[in-house]
Short mmCIF file of C-alpha atoms in Angstrom, two decimals:
data_model
loop_
_atom_site.label_atom_id
_atom_site.label_comp_id
_atom_site.label_asym_id
_atom_site.label_seq_id
_atom_site.Cartn_x
_atom_site.Cartn_y
_atom_site.Cartn_z
CA MET A 1359 85.72 143.41 199.82
CA THR A 1360 82.17 142.50 198.94
CA GLN A 1361 79.41 145.00 198.88
CA GLN A 1362 76.13 144.36 200.31
CA SER A 1363 72.96 145.97 198.98
CA VAL A 1364 69.57 146.28 200.63
CA LYS A 1365 66.34 146.41 198.47
CA LEU A 1366 62.91 147.35 200.03
CA LYS A 1367 59.84 146.26 198.33
CA LEU A 1368 56.43 147.53 199.29
CA ARG A 1369 53.68 144.95 198.76
CA GLN A 1370 50.12 144.58 200.09
CA THR A 1371 49.00 141.31 201.62
CA GLN A 1372 45.95 140.21 203.57
CA GLN A 1373 46.65 138.84 207.08
CA LEU A 1374 43.99 136.80 208.86
CA ASN A 1375 43.75 137.50 212.53
CA GLN A 1376 43.72 134.41 215.11
CA LYS A 1377 39.92 134.73 215.49
CA GLN A 1378 39.43 134.61 211.55
CA GLN A 1379 41.98 131.66 211.31
CA GLN A 1380 40.26 129.63 214.11
CA SER A 1381 36.78 130.22 212.49
CA LEU A 1382 38.13 128.95 208.95
CA ARG A 1383 39.72 125.97 210.56
CA ILE A 1384 36.37 125.02 212.20
CA LEU A 1385 34.51 125.65 209.16
CA HIS A 1386 36.63 123.29 207.29
CA MET A 1387 36.11 120.44 209.71
CA SER A 1388 33.70 117.37 209.31
CA SER A 1389 31.19 116.84 211.96
CA LEU A 1390 33.30 113.86 213.38
CA GLU A 1391 36.35 115.98 213.39
CA LEU A 1392 34.60 118.90 215.23
CA ALA A 1393 33.19 116.46 217.80
CA GLU A 1394 36.82 115.45 218.73
CA GLU A 1395 37.87 119.12 218.76
CA VAL A 1396 35.29 119.99 221.10
CA GLU A 1397 36.32 117.37 223.55
CA GLY A 1398 39.69 119.00 223.66
CA TRP A 1399 38.12 122.33 224.22
CA LEU A 1400 36.07 121.07 227.16
CA ALA A 1401 39.13 119.42 228.66
CA ASP A 1402 41.27 122.58 228.42
CA ASN A 1403 38.98 125.30 229.05
CA PRO A 1404 36.78 125.33 232.31
CA MET A 1405 34.64 128.40 230.90
CA LEU A 1406 32.97 125.89 228.45
CA GLU A 1407 30.43 123.22 229.42
CA ARG A 1408 27.64 121.26 227.66
CA PRO A 1409 24.00 122.52 228.58
CA GLU A 1410 21.83 120.18 230.63
CA ALA A 1411 19.60 118.08 228.42
CA ASP A 1412 16.03 119.30 228.11
CA PRO A 1413 13.55 116.71 229.13
CA ALA A 1414 11.10 118.22 226.88
CA ASP A 1415 13.32 117.95 223.85
CA SER A 1416 12.29 114.97 221.74
CA GLY A 1417 15.30 114.74 219.67
CA ALA A 1418 13.62 115.98 216.56
CA PRO A 1419 15.57 118.02 214.04
CA GLU A 1420 15.39 121.61 214.62
CA PRO A 1421 13.36 123.24 211.97
CA HIS A 1422 14.75 126.11 209.83
CA TYR A 1423 12.15 127.59 207.26
CA SER A 1424 13.49 128.56 203.94
CA ALA A 1425 12.13 129.45 200.43
CA ASP A 1426 8.63 128.26 199.94
CA LEU A 1427 8.61 125.58 197.21
CA PRO A 1428 5.46 123.51 196.34
CA ILE A 1429 5.87 119.81 196.26
CA THR A 1430 5.03 118.56 192.74
CA ARG A 1431 4.91 114.94 193.53
CA LYS A 1432 4.49 112.66 196.49
CA THR A 1433 7.79 111.94 198.16
CA ASN A 1434 8.76 109.01 200.54
CA SER A 1435 9.24 109.75 204.20
CA MET A 1436 12.73 110.02 205.12
CA GLU A 1437 13.22 107.14 207.39
CA GLU A 1438 16.73 106.69 208.98
CA SER A 1439 17.17 102.98 207.82
CA ASP A 1440 16.26 103.97 204.21
CA VAL A 1441 18.48 107.09 203.72
CA TRP A 1442 21.61 105.34 204.99
CA GLU A 1443 21.21 102.79 202.27
CA THR A 1444 21.46 105.62 199.65
CA VAL A 1445 24.51 107.51 200.88
CA ALA A 1446 25.98 108.95 197.73
CA ASP A 1447 29.77 108.50 197.19
CA GLU A 1448 31.98 111.55 196.71
CA ALA A 1449 33.51 111.82 193.25
CA ASP A 1450 37.29 111.46 193.24
CA PHE A 1451 38.94 113.30 190.29
CA ARG A 1452 42.02 111.14 190.36
CA SER A 1453 39.88 107.89 190.14
CA GLY A 1454 38.13 109.52 187.17
CA LEU A 1455 41.37 110.16 185.52
CA HIS A 1456 42.63 106.74 186.18
CA ALA A 1457 39.48 105.24 184.63
CA GLN A 1458 39.92 107.35 181.41
CA VAL A 1459 43.25 105.84 180.75
CA CYS A 1460 41.63 102.85 179.04
CA GLU A 1461 39.72 105.23 176.74
CA HIS A 1462 42.85 106.39 175.04
CA PRO A 1463 45.15 104.61 172.57
CA LEU A 1464 48.00 103.91 174.93
CA ASP A 1465 50.32 101.12 175.05
CA GLU A 1466 51.05 99.36 178.32
CA GLY A 1467 54.32 101.53 179.09
CA GLN A 1468 52.59 104.75 178.25
CA ALA A 1469 49.50 103.95 180.24
CA ALA A 1470 51.70 103.16 183.26
CA LEU A 1471 53.34 106.54 182.98
CA VAL A 1472 50.11 108.28 182.77
CA HIS A 1473 48.86 106.50 185.86
CA LEU A 1474 52.04 107.69 187.60
CA LEU A 1475 51.61 111.27 186.66
CA ILE A 1476 47.82 111.26 187.66
CA ASP A 1477 49.05 110.36 191.27
CA TYR A 1478 51.39 113.38 191.33
CA LEU A 1479 48.63 115.84 190.49
CA ASP A 1480 47.55 118.24 193.29
CA ASP A 1481 44.01 118.58 194.45
CA GLN A 1482 43.32 121.39 191.82
CA GLY A 1483 44.52 119.11 188.95
CA TYR A 1484 47.99 120.69 188.38
CA LEU A 1485 51.25 119.10 188.11
CA ASN A 1486 53.46 121.03 190.41
CA ASP A 1487 56.46 118.62 190.29
CA SER A 1488 58.78 119.09 187.39
CA LEU A 1489 59.34 115.92 185.16
CA THR A 1490 63.07 116.03 186.13
CA ASP A 1491 62.14 115.99 189.77
CA ILE A 1492 59.84 113.03 189.21
CA VAL A 1493 62.50 110.99 187.40
CA GLU A 1494 65.08 111.74 190.08
CA ASN A 1495 62.84 110.85 192.93
CA SER A 1496 61.57 107.76 191.43
CA PRO A 1497 63.10 104.22 192.09
CA LEU A 1498 66.10 103.41 189.89
CA GLU A 1499 64.54 100.15 188.77
CA TRP A 1500 61.67 102.01 187.09
CA MET A 1501 64.15 103.45 184.63
CA LEU A 1502 62.19 106.48 183.99
CA GLU A 1503 63.18 108.76 181.03
CA GLU A 1504 62.02 112.63 181.05
CA GLU A 1505 61.16 112.35 177.31
CA ASP A 1506 58.63 109.44 177.97
CA LEU A 1507 57.10 111.30 180.88
CA ALA A 1508 56.81 114.26 178.60
CA GLU A 1509 54.85 112.10 176.02
CA ALA A 1510 52.81 110.72 178.76
CA LEU A 1511 51.91 114.14 180.07
CA ARG A 1512 50.71 115.27 176.56
CA HIS A 1513 48.21 112.28 176.75
CA LEU A 1514 47.13 113.23 180.12
CA GLN A 1515 46.45 116.76 179.19
CA GLN A 1516 43.88 115.36 176.65
CA PHE A 1517 41.80 113.94 179.52
CA ASP A 1518 38.77 115.47 181.08
CA PRO A 1519 38.39 117.79 182.80
CA ALA A 1520 40.05 120.27 180.37
CA GLY A 1521 43.21 121.84 181.63
CA VAL A 1522 44.24 118.93 183.87
CA GLY A 1523 47.83 118.18 184.00
CA ALA A 1524 48.92 121.68 183.36
CA ARG A 1525 52.11 123.17 185.03
CA ASP A 1526 50.73 126.45 185.46
CA LEU A 1527 47.60 128.69 184.98
CA GLY A 1528 48.64 129.83 181.48
CA GLU A 1529 49.08 126.13 180.26
CA SER A 1530 45.79 125.19 181.85
CA LEU A 1531 43.87 128.12 179.94
CA LEU A 1532 45.58 127.15 176.68
CA LEU A 1533 44.67 123.53 177.03
CA GLN A 1534 41.13 124.56 177.50
CA LEU A 1535 41.08 126.93 174.57
CA ALA A 1536 42.52 124.17 172.31
CA ARG A 1537 39.27 122.39 172.78
CA GLN A 1538 37.16 125.32 171.64
CA GLN A 1539 35.77 125.62 168.22
CA PRO A 1540 38.15 127.45 166.04
CA SER A 1541 37.30 131.22 165.66
CA GLU A 1542 38.95 134.72 165.57
CA ALA A 1543 37.99 135.20 169.34
CA VAL A 1544 39.66 131.83 170.16
CA PHE A 1545 42.89 132.64 168.34
CA CYS A 1546 42.96 136.15 169.89
CA ALA A 1547 42.29 134.54 173.47
CA VAL A 1548 45.35 132.21 172.96
CA ARG A 1549 47.39 135.32 172.33
CA LEU A 1550 46.01 137.08 175.36
CA VAL A 1551 46.95 134.04 177.50
CA LYS A 1552 50.44 133.98 176.08
CA HIS A 1553 51.20 137.59 176.13
CA PHE A 1554 48.88 139.56 178.40
CA LEU A 1555 47.62 136.95 180.98
CA PRO A 1556 48.15 139.38 184.04
CA GLU A 1557 46.26 142.07 182.28
CA VAL A 1558 43.37 140.07 180.85
CA GLY A 1559 40.89 141.33 183.48
CA LYS A 1560 41.73 145.11 183.01
CA ASN A 1561 39.73 147.34 180.91
CA SER A 1562 42.71 149.08 179.49
CA LEU A 1563 43.74 145.88 177.62
CA SER A 1564 42.47 146.61 174.13
CA PRO A 1565 44.87 149.36 173.33
CA LEU A 1566 47.80 147.15 174.36
CA VAL A 1567 46.54 144.31 172.36
CA ARG A 1568 45.72 146.46 169.25
CA LYS A 1569 49.24 148.01 169.39
CA LYS A 1570 50.90 144.50 169.37
CA PHE A 1571 48.26 142.76 167.19
CA PRO A 1572 46.53 145.32 164.96
CA GLU A 1573 44.75 142.67 163.07
CA TYR A 1574 42.24 142.28 165.89
CA SER A 1575 39.17 144.62 166.43
CA VAL A 1576 38.08 145.87 169.82
CA ALA A 1577 35.10 143.72 169.64
CA THR A 1578 37.17 140.61 168.99
CA ILE A 1579 39.44 141.51 171.79
CA GLU A 1580 36.55 141.99 174.29
CA ALA A 1581 35.08 138.64 173.15
CA ALA A 1582 38.41 136.98 173.64
CA GLN A 1583 38.69 138.60 177.22
CA ALA A 1584 35.06 137.17 178.03
CA LEU A 1585 36.18 133.82 176.76
CA VAL A 1586 39.31 133.67 178.91
CA ALA A 1587 37.40 134.81 181.87
CA ALA A 1588 34.87 131.98 181.48
CA LEU A 1589 37.55 129.26 181.68
CA ASN A 1590 38.23 127.28 184.84
CA PRO A 1591 41.50 128.47 186.57
CA PHE A 1592 41.38 125.22 188.74
CA PRO A 1593 40.81 122.13 186.49
CA ALA A 1594 39.63 119.98 189.39
CA TYR A 1595 37.62 122.70 191.09
CA GLY A 1596 34.58 121.41 192.89
CA LEU A 1597 35.69 117.69 192.69
CA ALA A 1598 36.30 115.95 195.86
CA GLY A 1599 39.84 114.79 196.87
CA SER A 1600 40.82 111.19 197.40
CA GLY A 1601 39.56 109.05 200.15
CA HIS A 1602 36.40 107.35 201.07
CA THR A 1603 34.27 108.29 204.04
CA GLU A 1604 33.04 105.12 205.66
CA TYR A 1605 30.75 106.68 208.00
CA VAL A 1606 29.22 110.11 208.04
CA ASP A 1607 26.72 112.12 210.12
CA PRO A 1608 24.48 114.34 207.94
CA ASP A 1609 24.71 117.89 209.10
CA VAL A 1610 21.53 119.28 207.50
CA TRP A 1611 18.34 118.16 206.10
CA ILE A 1612 15.88 119.27 203.45
CA ARG A 1613 12.43 117.72 203.51
CA PRO A 1614 8.71 118.68 202.77
CA ASP A 1615 6.52 119.70 205.68
CA PRO A 1616 3.67 117.12 205.93
CA GLU A 1617 1.21 119.70 206.61
CA SER A 1618 1.95 122.69 204.49
CA GLY A 1619 3.68 120.97 201.69
CA GLU A 1620 6.63 123.48 201.66
CA TRP A 1621 10.19 122.38 201.69
CA LYS A 1622 12.20 123.13 204.82
CA VAL A 1623 15.89 123.38 205.70
CA GLY A 1624 17.08 122.15 209.08
CA MET A 1625 19.99 120.88 211.03
CA PHE A 1626 20.62 117.64 212.80
CA ARG A 1627 21.44 118.43 216.47
CA GLN A 1628 23.78 115.51 216.75
CA ALA A 1629 26.07 116.95 214.12
CA TRP A 1630 26.37 120.41 215.84
CA PRO A 1631 28.10 120.37 219.38
CA GLN A 1632 26.07 122.05 222.01
CA LEU A 1633 28.25 124.29 224.03
CA GLN A 1634 27.59 127.28 226.41
CA LEU A 1635 29.63 129.48 228.96
CA ASN A 1636 29.89 127.97 232.43
CA GLN A 1637 27.66 130.46 234.38
CA GLU A 1638 29.11 129.64 237.69
CA TYR A 1639 32.76 130.54 236.63
CA CYS A 1640 31.33 133.60 234.80
CA GLU A 1641 29.93 134.91 238.06
CA LEU A 1642 33.09 134.14 239.98
CA LEU A 1643 35.03 135.91 237.36
CA ALA A 1644 32.84 139.13 237.51
CA GLU A 1645 33.50 139.14 241.29
CA TYR A 1646 37.15 138.30 241.41
CA GLY A 1647 38.20 139.09 237.77
CA GLY A 1648 41.16 141.17 238.86
CA GLU A 1649 42.62 138.21 240.80
CA ALA A 1650 42.10 135.53 238.08
CA PRO A 1651 43.74 136.92 234.79
CA GLU A 1652 44.21 133.28 233.57
CA LEU A 1653 40.35 132.65 233.92
CA LYS A 1654 39.80 135.92 232.08
CA GLN A 1655 41.87 134.74 229.16
CA LYS A 1656 39.91 131.39 229.08
CA LEU A 1657 36.73 133.41 229.02
CA SER A 1658 37.95 135.22 225.86
CA GLU A 1659 39.09 132.14 224.19
CA ALA A 1660 35.75 130.48 224.93
CA LYS A 1661 33.80 133.33 223.46
CA VAL A 1662 35.82 133.12 220.27
CA LEU A 1663 35.29 129.36 220.05
CA LEU A 1664 31.41 129.74 220.57
CA SER A 1665 31.45 132.53 217.90
CA SER A 1666 33.17 130.17 215.46
CA LEU A 1667 30.59 127.39 216.06
CA GLU A 1668 27.72 129.83 215.42
CA GLN A 1669 29.44 131.08 212.26
CA ARG A 1670 29.79 127.50 210.95
CA LYS A 1671 26.27 126.62 211.68
CA SER A 1672 25.11 129.84 209.95
CA THR A 1673 27.18 129.26 206.78
CA VAL A 1674 26.30 125.70 206.27
CA LEU A 1675 22.64 126.43 206.88
CA ARG A 1676 22.81 129.36 204.28
CA LEU A 1677 24.49 126.94 201.67
CA ALA A 1678 21.57 124.33 202.34
CA GLU A 1679 19.17 127.16 201.49
CA ILE A 1680 20.92 128.14 198.46
CA ILE A 1681 21.07 124.42 197.27
CA LEU A 1682 17.11 124.30 197.93
CA GLU A 1683 16.60 127.50 196.08
CA LYS A 1684 18.75 126.54 193.06
CA GLN A 1685 18.40 122.79 192.85
CA ALA A 1686 14.66 122.77 193.73
CA ASP A 1687 13.85 120.26 190.81
CA PHE A 1688 16.24 117.74 192.31
CA PHE A 1689 14.16 117.40 195.53
CA SER A 1690 11.15 116.77 193.41
CA PHE A 1691 12.55 114.63 190.40
CA GLY A 1692 15.89 113.33 191.47
CA ALA A 1693 19.24 113.67 189.80
CA ILE A 1694 17.79 114.55 186.36
CA GLY A 1695 16.60 117.93 187.92
CA LEU A 1696 20.13 119.06 188.79
CA VAL A 1697 21.24 122.15 187.14
CA PRO A 1698 24.92 123.58 187.13
CA LEU A 1699 25.79 125.59 190.19
CA THR A 1700 29.25 126.79 190.82
CA ILE A 1701 31.00 127.62 194.23
CA LYS A 1702 32.09 130.91 192.61
CA ASP A 1703 28.53 132.05 191.88
CA THR A 1704 27.28 130.72 195.18
CA ALA A 1705 30.13 132.76 197.15
CA ALA A 1706 28.94 135.88 195.11
CA HIS A 1707 25.24 135.33 196.21
CA LEU A 1708 26.21 134.73 199.85
CA GLY A 1709 28.76 137.63 199.81
CA LEU A 1710 31.43 135.31 201.03
CA ALA A 1711 34.88 134.44 199.53
CA GLU A 1712 35.17 131.39 197.33
CA SER A 1713 37.62 129.73 199.83
CA THR A 1714 35.12 130.12 202.51
CA VAL A 1715 32.37 128.37 200.64
CA SER A 1716 34.71 125.65 199.61
CA ARG A 1717 35.67 125.01 203.26
CA ALA A 1718 31.93 125.14 204.10
CA VAL A 1719 31.03 122.32 201.67
CA ASN A 1720 34.02 120.17 202.64
CA GLN A 1721 32.91 116.94 204.31
CA LYS A 1722 29.34 118.19 205.01
CA TYR A 1723 26.43 116.16 204.24
CA LEU A 1724 22.66 116.80 203.43
CA ALA A 1725 19.97 114.51 204.12
CA CYS A 1726 16.79 114.48 202.08
CA PRO A 1727 14.01 111.95 200.63
CA GLN A 1728 16.38 110.91 197.93
CA GLY A 1729 19.25 109.91 200.52
CA ILE A 1730 22.37 111.39 201.89
CA PHE A 1731 24.61 113.46 199.75
CA PRO A 1732 27.89 115.37 200.25
CA LEU A 1733 27.12 119.16 199.80
CA ARG A 1734 29.76 119.06 196.85
CA TYR A 1735 27.22 116.81 194.95
CA PHE A 1736 25.13 119.80 194.29
CA PHE A 1737 27.94 121.94 192.83
CA SER A 1738 29.21 121.36 189.37
CA GLN A 1739 30.08 123.14 186.01
CA ALA A 1740 27.90 122.70 183.11
CA ALA A 1741 28.71 119.23 181.40
CA ALA A 1742 26.93 120.18 178.22
CA TYR A 1743 24.74 122.83 176.66
CA SER A 1744 21.20 122.32 175.26
CA GLY A 1745 20.00 123.98 171.89
CA SER A 1746 18.17 126.58 174.02
CA GLU A 1747 19.48 130.17 174.02
CA ASP A 1748 18.12 130.56 177.53
CA SER A 1749 19.83 127.38 178.96
CA ASP A 1750 22.69 127.79 181.42
CA GLY A 1751 23.74 124.13 180.60
CA ILE A 1752 23.18 120.69 182.04
CA SER A 1753 24.90 119.40 185.12
CA PRO A 1754 26.84 116.05 185.01
CA GLY A 1755 24.29 114.64 187.61
CA ALA A 1756 21.42 115.25 185.26
CA VAL A 1757 23.37 113.77 182.31
CA LYS A 1758 24.13 110.78 184.31
CA ALA A 1759 20.42 110.29 185.06
CA VAL A 1760 19.59 110.47 181.56
CA ILE A 1761 22.20 107.77 180.52
CA GLU A 1762 20.89 105.55 183.40
CA SER A 1763 17.32 105.96 181.97
CA LEU A 1764 18.67 104.98 178.39
CA ILE A 1765 20.46 101.96 179.63
CA ALA A 1766 17.40 100.84 181.80
CA ALA A 1767 14.97 101.14 178.63
CA GLU A 1768 17.45 99.60 176.04
CA ASP A 1769 17.01 96.40 174.26
CA LYS A 1770 19.17 94.01 176.29
CA THR A 1771 19.78 91.96 173.12
CA LYS A 1772 21.01 95.15 171.35
CA PRO A 1773 22.34 97.38 174.09
CA LEU A 1774 23.42 100.98 173.30
CA SER A 1775 26.87 101.68 172.52
CA ASP A 1776 28.54 104.76 173.96
CA ARG A 1777 28.35 106.38 170.69
CA ALA A 1778 24.68 105.48 170.23
CA MET A 1779 23.93 106.97 173.63
CA ALA A 1780 25.87 110.14 172.65
CA ASP A 1781 23.47 110.46 169.55
CA ARG A 1782 20.41 109.84 171.59
CA LEU A 1783 21.52 112.55 174.15
CA ALA A 1784 22.18 114.91 171.24
CA LEU A 1785 18.58 114.50 169.96
CA GLN A 1786 17.46 115.69 173.56
CA GLY A 1787 19.97 118.69 173.18
CA ILE A 1788 22.63 117.32 175.27
CA VAL A 1789 25.86 117.46 173.22
CA LEU A 1790 28.77 115.18 174.62
CA ALA A 1791 31.68 113.57 173.27
CA ARG A 1792 31.58 109.68 173.24
CA ARG A 1793 34.44 109.48 175.66
CA THR A 1794 32.55 111.67 178.15
CA VAL A 1795 29.57 109.45 177.91
CA ALA A 1796 31.92 106.33 178.39
CA LYS A 1797 33.29 108.13 181.55
CA TYR A 1798 29.80 108.77 182.94
CA ARG A 1799 28.78 105.22 182.14
CA GLU A 1800 31.75 103.90 184.13
CA GLU A 1801 30.99 106.32 187.01
CA LEU A 1802 27.51 104.68 187.10
CA ASN A 1803 28.92 101.25 187.29
CA PHE A 1804 27.69 100.00 183.91
CA PRO A 1805 29.74 97.89 181.84
CA PRO A 1806 30.23 98.57 178.05
CA ALA A 1807 27.57 97.51 175.60
CA HIS A 1808 29.33 94.16 174.70
CA GLN A 1809 29.25 93.18 178.23
CA ARG A 1810 25.72 94.13 178.82
CA LYS A 1811 24.35 92.17 175.90
CA GLN A 1812 22.10 89.31 176.55
CA LYS A 1813 21.00 86.55 174.29
CA ALA A 1814 17.49 86.61 173.04
CA GLY A 1815 15.05 84.65 175.34
CA SER A 1816 17.34 84.73 178.40
#
């Protein structure tokens, strides 16, 4: 006779109510997806209607004033025909990884396997499928071997961004630590990740580590903790997923006021559905509410939907204000003025969850005198650090702008190699590996030096 046992576990979880789930879903949508969603609302809920068009409305963008930033140079007017010619492509981290394959000493077979593994990565850069599962679920004619895939994975884990291709958080952190300059704090950080990862953020960690590894001082342990905390838990965090948007409606704009010279943030009305409660039905419900429970339910649903739309609008506008505040130099000087800006820091500044900010920047676009850009364009980790102690680093966009200027000014008969550009960047305090320079050059669609070379006099 078998015995059955019952075990109870107490655990704390966070449950989102229906209103919160609806709000987050709407926040994640693009303007085109939202427009389709709203059509469904109107067909399903008689308590919603579109407001009548105001004859006095000229269709101009609704102004929304933000931080006062003086114009430091004259900017072009934002004509619709001009901005659509400068729509910026969202970066796809998988495409970037595929492009890096040629930068590594791989034979044809190894390269093919690395390409295969890249396509198995999730949107955060992790490999969630086991190598065994990949082999078993691949066509037999591919004749994959787990040992060969393991070798290809070791190559992939040397790609940028650091930590990509990891199977779990611990492996990703160890891959990132392996690229740090050797030091006692780095060695200690490696041991923390291997033995104390769940406790890394706790203040009581030092006694535990001292007991197991007495050779480390409290100062070294604290430095190692700070080092681990500064690592990126999601290798592809802030990078767009695959897919190319063929048509977009910008959601918000940032432009200088022609009179005051101050920068403003505003929204494009066509990107934000205009809805209101049907007043006629509201009056009927107020009079005969007890006899129409279905209509009362529809009114409750309509209020939730309208509240979600307002919250979406408020969150995106607040994000645009942060972008204007933090990336002020971009709007005056272009990409070279970009500075590192993380979703984590932005979420803390706005008092929101990181996941909320991540949803808010998803498929949202900003129009400015420089063109139309996905909101994600303005968020990035530091690509390099300058020699200044006060520097917070230099964003990938700014680095690309410098590389573009170097190529534009180079001697066409003796074009700069990736190594030479890395050396030039180092002289400006921007320290990058040669392969990182090559990656940025390819993302700018510039061929290598030998293909850019021109004959004298041509």
